[in-house]
PDB file of C-alpha atoms in Angstrom:
ATOM      1  CA  UNK A   1     -37.374   8.120  -7.645  1.00 75.00           C
ATOM      2  CA  UNK A   2     -40.626  10.119  -7.028  1.00 84.00           C
ATOM      3  CA  UNK A   3     -41.774   9.687 -10.474  1.00 86.00           C
ATOM      4  CA  UNK A   4     -41.463   5.927 -10.326  1.00 87.00           C
ATOM      5  CA  UNK A   5     -43.160   5.778  -6.927  1.00 88.00           C
ATOM      6  CA  UNK A   6     -45.951   7.813  -8.367  1.00 92.00           C
ATOM      7  CA  UNK A   7     -46.846   5.275 -11.100  1.00 95.00           C
ATOM      8  CA  UNK A   8     -45.979   2.008  -9.369  1.00 95.00           C
ATOM      9  CA  UNK A   9     -49.207   1.789  -7.181  1.00 95.00           C
ATOM     10  CA  UNK A  10     -51.200   1.239 -10.558  1.00 95.00           C
ATOM     11  CA  UNK A  11     -49.416  -2.118 -10.796  1.00 95.00           C
ATOM     12  CA  UNK A  12     -51.775  -4.860  -9.321  1.00 94.00           C
ATOM     13  CA  UNK A  13     -50.592  -6.893  -6.317  1.00 94.00           C
ATOM     14  CA  UNK A  14     -49.574 -10.377  -7.566  1.00 93.00           C
ATOM     15  CA  UNK A  15     -49.064  -9.219 -11.170  1.00 94.00           C
ATOM     16  CA  UNK A  16     -46.043 -10.302 -13.404  1.00 95.00           C
ATOM     17  CA  UNK A  17     -44.201  -7.003 -14.239  1.00 96.00           C
ATOM     18  CA  UNK A  18     -41.143  -6.103 -16.313  1.00 97.00           C
ATOM     19  CA  UNK A  19     -39.285  -3.322 -14.641  1.00 96.00           C
ATOM     20  CA  UNK A  20     -35.849  -1.495 -14.779  1.00 94.00           C
ATOM     21  CA  UNK A  21     -33.284  -2.701 -12.235  1.00 91.00           C
ATOM     22  CA  UNK A  22     -33.634   0.387 -10.108  1.00 90.00           C
ATOM     23  CA  UNK A  23     -37.494  -0.047  -9.741  1.00 94.00           C
ATOM     24  CA  UNK A  24     -37.863  -3.756  -9.346  1.00 94.00           C
ATOM     25  CA  UNK A  25     -36.984  -3.963  -5.580  1.00 94.00           C
ATOM     26  CA  UNK A  26     -39.941  -1.516  -5.085  1.00 94.00           C
ATOM     27  CA  UNK A  27     -42.241  -4.113  -6.561  1.00 96.00           C
ATOM     28  CA  UNK A  28     -40.826  -7.342  -5.567  1.00 95.00           C
ATOM     29  CA  UNK A  29     -42.558  -7.375  -2.211  1.00 95.00           C
ATOM     30  CA  UNK A  30     -46.041  -7.601  -3.844  1.00 94.00           C
ATOM     31  CA  UNK A  31     -45.457  -8.652  -7.512  1.00 95.00           C
ATOM     32  CA  UNK A  32     -43.414 -11.023  -9.547  1.00 96.00           C
ATOM     33  CA  UNK A  33     -40.731  -8.993 -11.261  1.00 97.00           C
ATOM     34  CA  UNK A  34     -38.649  -9.591 -14.378  1.00 96.00           C
ATOM     35  CA  UNK A  35     -35.889  -7.413 -15.483  1.00 95.00           C
ATOM     36  CA  UNK A  36     -36.841  -5.051 -18.278  1.00 95.00           C
ATOM     37  CA  UNK A  37     -34.040  -5.675 -20.760  1.00 91.00           C
ATOM     38  CA  UNK A  38     -33.290  -6.031 -24.386  1.00 84.00           C
ATOM     39  CA  UNK A  39     -35.639  -9.100 -24.754  1.00 89.00           C
ATOM     40  CA  UNK A  40     -39.304  -8.570 -24.574  1.00 89.00           C
ATOM     41  CA  UNK A  41     -40.877 -11.224 -22.287  1.00 92.00           C
ATOM     42  CA  UNK A  42     -44.538  -9.949 -22.809  1.00 93.00           C
ATOM     43  CA  UNK A  43     -45.429  -9.682 -19.201  1.00 95.00           C
ATOM     44  CA  UNK A  44     -48.815  -8.107 -18.748  1.00 96.00           C
ATOM     45  CA  UNK A  45     -47.308  -5.093 -17.104  1.00 97.00           C
ATOM     46  CA  UNK A  46     -44.110  -3.272 -17.922  1.00 97.00           C
ATOM     47  CA  UNK A  47     -42.479  -0.252 -16.239  1.00 97.00           C
ATOM     48  CA  UNK A  48     -40.116   1.509 -18.639  1.00 96.00           C
ATOM     49  CA  UNK A  49     -37.795   4.395 -18.249  1.00 94.00           C
ATOM     50  CA  UNK A  50     -37.485   6.608 -21.340  1.00 95.00           C
ATOM     51  CA  UNK A  51     -35.507   9.477 -19.860  1.00 95.00           C
ATOM     52  CA  UNK A  52     -32.354   7.933 -18.626  1.00 94.00           C
ATOM     53  CA  UNK A  53     -30.439   4.950 -19.954  1.00 94.00           C
ATOM     54  CA  UNK A  54     -30.955   1.891 -17.857  1.00 91.00           C
ATOM     55  CA  UNK A  55     -28.943  -1.361 -17.796  1.00 90.00           C
ATOM     56  CA  UNK A  56     -28.735  -3.506 -19.795  1.00 92.00           C
ATOM     57  CA  UNK A  57     -29.961  -1.394 -22.760  1.00 95.00           C
ATOM     58  CA  UNK A  58     -27.126  -0.171 -25.020  1.00 95.00           C
ATOM     59  CA  UNK A  59     -28.843   3.222 -25.445  1.00 96.00           C
ATOM     60  CA  UNK A  60     -31.679   5.473 -24.332  1.00 96.00           C
ATOM     61  CA  UNK A  61     -32.974   5.201 -27.942  1.00 97.00           C
ATOM     62  CA  UNK A  62     -33.177   1.368 -27.535  1.00 96.00           C
ATOM     63  CA  UNK A  63     -35.496   1.852 -24.398  1.00 97.00           C
ATOM     64  CA  UNK A  64     -37.657   4.254 -26.394  1.00 97.00           C
ATOM     65  CA  UNK A  65     -37.875   1.728 -29.294  1.00 97.00           C
ATOM     66  CA  UNK A  66     -38.758  -1.001 -26.868  1.00 96.00           C
ATOM     67  CA  UNK A  67     -41.794   1.152 -25.820  1.00 97.00           C
ATOM     68  CA  UNK A  68     -42.790   1.811 -29.336  1.00 97.00           C
ATOM     69  CA  UNK A  69     -42.564  -1.868 -30.016  1.00 96.00           C
ATOM     70  CA  UNK A  70     -44.904  -2.680 -26.871  1.00 96.00           C
ATOM     71  CA  UNK A  71     -47.403  -0.021 -27.919  1.00 96.00           C
ATOM     72  CA  UNK A  72     -47.482  -1.460 -31.469  1.00 96.00           C
ATOM     73  CA  UNK A  73     -48.066  -4.973 -29.993  1.00 94.00           C
ATOM     74  CA  UNK A  74     -51.052  -3.898 -28.122  1.00 95.00           C
ATOM     75  CA  UNK A  75     -49.860  -2.303 -24.745  1.00 97.00           C
ATOM     76  CA  UNK A  76     -51.363   0.753 -23.622  1.00 96.00           C
ATOM     77  CA  UNK A  77     -50.167   3.556 -21.412  1.00 97.00           C
ATOM     78  CA  UNK A  78     -51.620   3.304 -17.908  1.00 96.00           C
ATOM     79  CA  UNK A  79     -49.615   6.139 -16.491  1.00 96.00           C
ATOM     80  CA  UNK A  80     -46.568   8.153 -17.195  1.00 95.00           C
ATOM     81  CA  UNK A  81     -44.538  10.729 -15.309  1.00 94.00           C
ATOM     82  CA  UNK A  82     -41.095  12.290 -15.655  1.00 94.00           C
ATOM     83  CA  UNK A  83     -39.794   9.549 -18.029  1.00 94.00           C
ATOM     84  CA  UNK A  84     -41.419   6.533 -16.444  1.00 96.00           C
ATOM     85  CA  UNK A  85     -44.112   4.837 -18.454  1.00 97.00           C
ATOM     86  CA  UNK A  86     -46.319   2.161 -17.117  1.00 97.00           C
ATOM     87  CA  UNK A  87     -47.805  -0.113 -19.800  1.00 97.00           C
ATOM     88  CA  UNK A  88     -50.334  -2.927 -19.690  1.00 97.00           C
ATOM     89  CA  UNK A  89     -51.677  -5.501 -22.100  1.00 94.00           C
ATOM     90  CA  UNK A  90     -54.491  -7.535 -20.703  1.00 82.00           C
ATOM     91  CA  UNK A  91     -54.264 -11.111 -21.602  1.00 77.00           C
ATOM     92  CA  UNK A  92     -50.701 -11.142 -22.731  1.00 71.00           C
ATOM     93  CA  UNK A  93     -48.895 -14.446 -22.216  1.00 64.00           C
ATOM     94  CA  UNK A  94     -45.350 -13.985 -20.759  1.00 66.00           C
ATOM     95  CA  UNK A  95     -42.337 -15.734 -21.964  1.00 61.00           C
ATOM     96  CA  UNK A  96     -40.819 -17.253 -18.922  1.00 60.00           C
ATOM     97  CA  UNK A  97     -38.306 -19.482 -20.781  1.00 55.00           C
ATOM     98  CA  UNK A  98     -34.830 -19.734 -19.250  1.00 51.00           C
ATOM     99  CA  UNK A  99     -32.324 -16.740 -20.330  1.00 43.00           C
ATOM    100  CA  UNK A 100     -29.401 -17.911 -22.496  1.00 40.00           C
TER     101      UNK A 100
END
């Protein structure tokens, strides 16, 4: 929890951010939060956990693979601490289509 709390202030107020289930509530009062899950939504900001398996990912490796994909697609690491990684891709267009 301390590690997440250390990186979350770098997410700007009013931003759209994908975040793990356990972190989203800490951001929801000042940002628009999407669940970080098995489908990238290309929000400009992403909080990822690469140390502990998080719902709804099937494995920790799947979470790490997601971070690799995001970095390959132009996201850069803004902060990281104890398994939490904050990524940003300026100008990204989020996919807000309904979930199926």
